[in-house]
Tab-separated table of C-alpha atoms in Angstrom:
chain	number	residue	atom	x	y	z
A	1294	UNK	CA	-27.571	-46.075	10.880
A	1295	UNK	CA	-25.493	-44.775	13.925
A	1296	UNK	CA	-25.389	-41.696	12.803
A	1297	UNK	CA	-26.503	-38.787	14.924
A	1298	UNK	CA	-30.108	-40.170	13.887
A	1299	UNK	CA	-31.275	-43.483	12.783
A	1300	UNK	CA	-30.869	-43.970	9.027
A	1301	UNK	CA	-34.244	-42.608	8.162
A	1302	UNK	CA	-33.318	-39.256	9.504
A	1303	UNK	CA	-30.952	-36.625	8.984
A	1304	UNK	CA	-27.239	-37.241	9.643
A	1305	UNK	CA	-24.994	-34.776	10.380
A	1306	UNK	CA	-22.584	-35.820	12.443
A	1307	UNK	CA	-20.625	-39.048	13.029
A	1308	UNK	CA	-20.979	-40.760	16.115
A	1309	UNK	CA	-17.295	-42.049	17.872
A	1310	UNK	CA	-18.622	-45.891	17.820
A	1311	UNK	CA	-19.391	-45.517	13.996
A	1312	UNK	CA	-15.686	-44.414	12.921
A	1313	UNK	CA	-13.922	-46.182	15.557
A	1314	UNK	CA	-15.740	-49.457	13.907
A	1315	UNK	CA	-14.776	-48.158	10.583
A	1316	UNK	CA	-11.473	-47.763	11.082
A	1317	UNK	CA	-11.379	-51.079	12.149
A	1318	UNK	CA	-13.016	-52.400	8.690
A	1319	UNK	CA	-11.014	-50.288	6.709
A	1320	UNK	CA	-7.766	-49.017	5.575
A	1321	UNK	CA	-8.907	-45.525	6.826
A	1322	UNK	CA	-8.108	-43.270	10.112
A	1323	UNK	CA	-9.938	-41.559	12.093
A	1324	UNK	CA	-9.253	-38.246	10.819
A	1325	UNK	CA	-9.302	-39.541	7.196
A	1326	UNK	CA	-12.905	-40.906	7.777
A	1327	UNK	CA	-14.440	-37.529	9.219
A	1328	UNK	CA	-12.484	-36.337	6.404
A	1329	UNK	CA	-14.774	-38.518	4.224
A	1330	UNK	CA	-17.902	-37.947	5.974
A	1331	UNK	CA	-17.455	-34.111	5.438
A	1332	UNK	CA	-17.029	-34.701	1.749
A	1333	UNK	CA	-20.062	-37.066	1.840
A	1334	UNK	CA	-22.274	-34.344	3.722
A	1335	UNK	CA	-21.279	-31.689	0.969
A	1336	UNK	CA	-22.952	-34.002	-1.933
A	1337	UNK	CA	-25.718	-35.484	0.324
A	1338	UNK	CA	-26.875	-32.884	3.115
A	1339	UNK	CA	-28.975	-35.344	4.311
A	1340	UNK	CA	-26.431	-37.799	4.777
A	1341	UNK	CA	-28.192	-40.275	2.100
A	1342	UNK	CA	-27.199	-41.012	-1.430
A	1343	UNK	CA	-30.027	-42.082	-3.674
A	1344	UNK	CA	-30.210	-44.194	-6.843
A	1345	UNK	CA	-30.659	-40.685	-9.132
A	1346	UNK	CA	-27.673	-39.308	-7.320
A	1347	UNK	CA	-25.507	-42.166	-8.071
A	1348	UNK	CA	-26.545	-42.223	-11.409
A	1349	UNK	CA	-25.917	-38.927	-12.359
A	1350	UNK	CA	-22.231	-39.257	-11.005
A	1351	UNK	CA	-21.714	-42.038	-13.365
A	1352	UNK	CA	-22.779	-39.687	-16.077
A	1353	UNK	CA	-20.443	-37.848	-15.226
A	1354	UNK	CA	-17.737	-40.313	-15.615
A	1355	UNK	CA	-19.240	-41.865	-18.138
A	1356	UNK	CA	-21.322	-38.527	-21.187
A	1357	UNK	CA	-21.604	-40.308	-23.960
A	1358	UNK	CA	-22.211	-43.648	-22.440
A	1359	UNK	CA	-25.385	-45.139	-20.786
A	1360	UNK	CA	-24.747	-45.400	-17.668
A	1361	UNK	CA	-28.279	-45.837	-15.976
A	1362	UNK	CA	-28.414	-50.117	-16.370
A	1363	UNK	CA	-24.924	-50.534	-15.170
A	1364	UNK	CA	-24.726	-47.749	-12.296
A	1365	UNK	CA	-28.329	-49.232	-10.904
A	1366	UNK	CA	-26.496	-52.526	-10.463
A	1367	UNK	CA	-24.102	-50.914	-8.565
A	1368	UNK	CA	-25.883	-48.686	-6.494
A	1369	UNK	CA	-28.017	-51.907	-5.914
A	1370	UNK	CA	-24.990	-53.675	-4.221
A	1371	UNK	CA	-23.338	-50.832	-2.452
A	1372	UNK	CA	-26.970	-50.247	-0.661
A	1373	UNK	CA	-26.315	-52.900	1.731
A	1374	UNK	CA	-29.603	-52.638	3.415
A	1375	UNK	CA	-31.676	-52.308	0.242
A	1376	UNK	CA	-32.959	-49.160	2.081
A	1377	UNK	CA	-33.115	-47.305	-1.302
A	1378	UNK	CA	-30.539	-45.462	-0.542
A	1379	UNK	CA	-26.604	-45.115	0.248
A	1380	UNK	CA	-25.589	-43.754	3.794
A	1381	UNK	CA	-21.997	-42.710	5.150
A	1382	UNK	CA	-21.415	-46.189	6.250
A	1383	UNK	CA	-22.131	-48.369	2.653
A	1384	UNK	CA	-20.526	-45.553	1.350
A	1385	UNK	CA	-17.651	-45.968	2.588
A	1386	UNK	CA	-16.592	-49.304	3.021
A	1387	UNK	CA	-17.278	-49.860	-0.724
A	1388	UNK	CA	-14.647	-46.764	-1.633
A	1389	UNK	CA	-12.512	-48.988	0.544
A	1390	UNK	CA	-13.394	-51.698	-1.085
A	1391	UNK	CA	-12.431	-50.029	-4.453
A	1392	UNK	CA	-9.282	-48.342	-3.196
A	1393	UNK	CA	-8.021	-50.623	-0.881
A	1394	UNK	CA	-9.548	-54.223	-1.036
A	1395	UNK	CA	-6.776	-57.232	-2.537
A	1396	UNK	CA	-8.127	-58.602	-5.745
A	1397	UNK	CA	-10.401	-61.034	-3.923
A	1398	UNK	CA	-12.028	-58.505	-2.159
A	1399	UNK	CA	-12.851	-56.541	-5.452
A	1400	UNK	CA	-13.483	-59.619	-7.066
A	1401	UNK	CA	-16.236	-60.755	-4.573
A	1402	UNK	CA	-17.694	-56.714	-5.111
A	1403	UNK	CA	-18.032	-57.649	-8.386
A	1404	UNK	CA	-19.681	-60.988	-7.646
A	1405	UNK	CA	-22.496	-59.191	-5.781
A	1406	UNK	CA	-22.801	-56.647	-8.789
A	1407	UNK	CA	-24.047	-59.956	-11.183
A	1408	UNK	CA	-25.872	-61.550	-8.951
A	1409	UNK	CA	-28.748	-59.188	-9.147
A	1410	UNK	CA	-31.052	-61.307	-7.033
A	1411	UNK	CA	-28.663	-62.116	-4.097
A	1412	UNK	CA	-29.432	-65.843	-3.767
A	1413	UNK	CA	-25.500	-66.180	-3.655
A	1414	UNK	CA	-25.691	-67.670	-7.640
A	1415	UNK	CA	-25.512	-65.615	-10.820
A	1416	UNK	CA	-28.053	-67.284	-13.530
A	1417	UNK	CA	-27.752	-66.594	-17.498
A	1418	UNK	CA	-30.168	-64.426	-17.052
A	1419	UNK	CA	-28.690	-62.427	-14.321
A	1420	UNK	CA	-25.290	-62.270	-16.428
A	1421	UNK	CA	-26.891	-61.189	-19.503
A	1422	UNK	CA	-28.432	-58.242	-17.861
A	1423	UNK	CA	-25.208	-57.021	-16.434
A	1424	UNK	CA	-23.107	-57.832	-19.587
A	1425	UNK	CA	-25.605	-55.346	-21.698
A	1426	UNK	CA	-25.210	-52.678	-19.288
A	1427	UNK	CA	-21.105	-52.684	-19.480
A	1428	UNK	CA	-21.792	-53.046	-23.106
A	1429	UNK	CA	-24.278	-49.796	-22.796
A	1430	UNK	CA	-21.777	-48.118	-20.292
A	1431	UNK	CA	-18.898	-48.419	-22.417
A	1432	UNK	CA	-20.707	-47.467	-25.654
A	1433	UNK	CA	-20.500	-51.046	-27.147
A	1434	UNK	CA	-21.689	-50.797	-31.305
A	1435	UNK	CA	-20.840	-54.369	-32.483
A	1436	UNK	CA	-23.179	-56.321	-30.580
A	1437	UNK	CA	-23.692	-59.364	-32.795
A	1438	UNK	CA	-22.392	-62.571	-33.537
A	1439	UNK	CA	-19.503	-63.630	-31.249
A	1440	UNK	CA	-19.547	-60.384	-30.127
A	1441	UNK	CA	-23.097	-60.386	-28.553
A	1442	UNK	CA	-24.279	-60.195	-24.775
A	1443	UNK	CA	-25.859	-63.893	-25.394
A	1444	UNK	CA	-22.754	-65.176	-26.713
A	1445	UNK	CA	-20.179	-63.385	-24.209
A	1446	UNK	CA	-22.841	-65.225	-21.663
A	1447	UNK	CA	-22.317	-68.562	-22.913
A	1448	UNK	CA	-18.407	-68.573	-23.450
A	1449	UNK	CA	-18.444	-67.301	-19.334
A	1450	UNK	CA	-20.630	-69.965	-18.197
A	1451	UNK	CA	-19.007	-72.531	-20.427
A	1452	UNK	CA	-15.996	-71.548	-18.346
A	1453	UNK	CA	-17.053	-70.714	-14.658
A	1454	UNK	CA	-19.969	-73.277	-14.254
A	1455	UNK	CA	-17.557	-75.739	-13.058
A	1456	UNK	CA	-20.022	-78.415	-11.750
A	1457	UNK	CA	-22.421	-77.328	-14.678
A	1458	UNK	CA	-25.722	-76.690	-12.644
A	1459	UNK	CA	-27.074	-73.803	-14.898
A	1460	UNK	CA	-25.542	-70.905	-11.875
A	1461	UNK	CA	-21.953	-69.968	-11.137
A	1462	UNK	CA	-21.349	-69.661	-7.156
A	1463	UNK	CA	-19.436	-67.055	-5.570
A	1464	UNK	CA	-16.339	-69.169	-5.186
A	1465	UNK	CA	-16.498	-70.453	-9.222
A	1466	UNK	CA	-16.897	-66.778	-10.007
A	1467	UNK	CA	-13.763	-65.719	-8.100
A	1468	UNK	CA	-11.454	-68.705	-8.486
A	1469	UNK	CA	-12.447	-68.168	-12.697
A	1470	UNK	CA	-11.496	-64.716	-12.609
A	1471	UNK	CA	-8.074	-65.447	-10.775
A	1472	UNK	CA	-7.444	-68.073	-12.911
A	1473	UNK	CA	-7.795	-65.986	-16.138
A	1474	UNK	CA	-6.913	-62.579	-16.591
A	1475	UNK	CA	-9.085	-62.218	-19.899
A	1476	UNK	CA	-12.083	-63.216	-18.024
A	1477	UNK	CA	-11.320	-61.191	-15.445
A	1478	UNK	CA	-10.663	-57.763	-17.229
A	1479	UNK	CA	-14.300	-58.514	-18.854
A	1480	UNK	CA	-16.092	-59.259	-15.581
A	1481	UNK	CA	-14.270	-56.898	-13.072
A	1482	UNK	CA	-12.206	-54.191	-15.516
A	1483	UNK	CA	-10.861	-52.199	-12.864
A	1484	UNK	CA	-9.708	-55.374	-10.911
């Protein structure tokens, strides 16, 4: 949205309000974000990124791996607007997010990747889903016993749900994390 049309339609250029607000929510200048948006128009004429899009760029990253589970995840967090797709804007505050952001920042990223529903809480459920898809990303074989998705699930819950109500809140999730750098390099690798 803000574009040189509304987010439905085609973007092409960037209007002044949109990267001077950017550059005030990022780590990027002026130049450096029309340097972005240029980049961004290359992949996506249109100015929109869609879910097969992103997907195929983690394929990329990511050949032998199944990357379809995890990168929808993603893709479902970075489309702030659940409009189905990603524009300039989403785009680009989470690379800054990624490149940029302190560890709580990332951390809370990586929050809203679990919590598939957005109710603010990440369920078993939720964190099962996501745990198989890093497993299915990363090419994961030995997926039994201790090392299964169900178990992984319960150690993390046995040590995030702090006032043991069934859901770990954002704060539990990032306080855990911080708190333990094994946890954290499962839950948020790159963090």
């Amino acid at each position: 949205m803000g574009q040189d049309e509304s987010k439905a339609g085609t973007t092409t250029e960037l209007e002044n309000d949109i990267i001077v607000r950017l550059a005030a929510n990022t780590k990027y200048t002026p130049e450096q974000i029309r340097s972005w948006h240029s980049a961004f128009l290359r992949d996506c004429p249109n100015g929109k990124l869609t879910s097969r899009q992103f997907v195929e760029v983690y394929k990329r990253f990511y050949p032998e791996a199944e990357a379809e589970k995890y990168s929808y995840q993603v893709f479902r967090t970075f489309d702030a607007d659940h409009s189905g797709y990603i524009d300039f804007t989403e785009f680009l505050i989470a690379v800054n997010v990624n490149a940029n952001g302190d560890v709580r920042d990332k951390l809370n990223l990586a929050f809203d990747i679990y919590d598939i529903n957005a109710n603010g809480q990440i369920d078993k459920k939720e964190m099962t889903k996501v745990i198989t898809a890093i497993y299915d990303l990363l090419g994961e074989e030995h997926r039994k016993g201790e090392n299964s998705p169900e178990n992984r699930v319960k150690i993390i819950m046995e040590k995030l749900d702090i006032n043991d109500d069934k859901h770990i809140s954002r704060d539990e999730f990032v306080e855990g994390c911080l708190k333990d750098d094994v946890l954290r390099q499962l839950l948020a690798p790159n963090v």
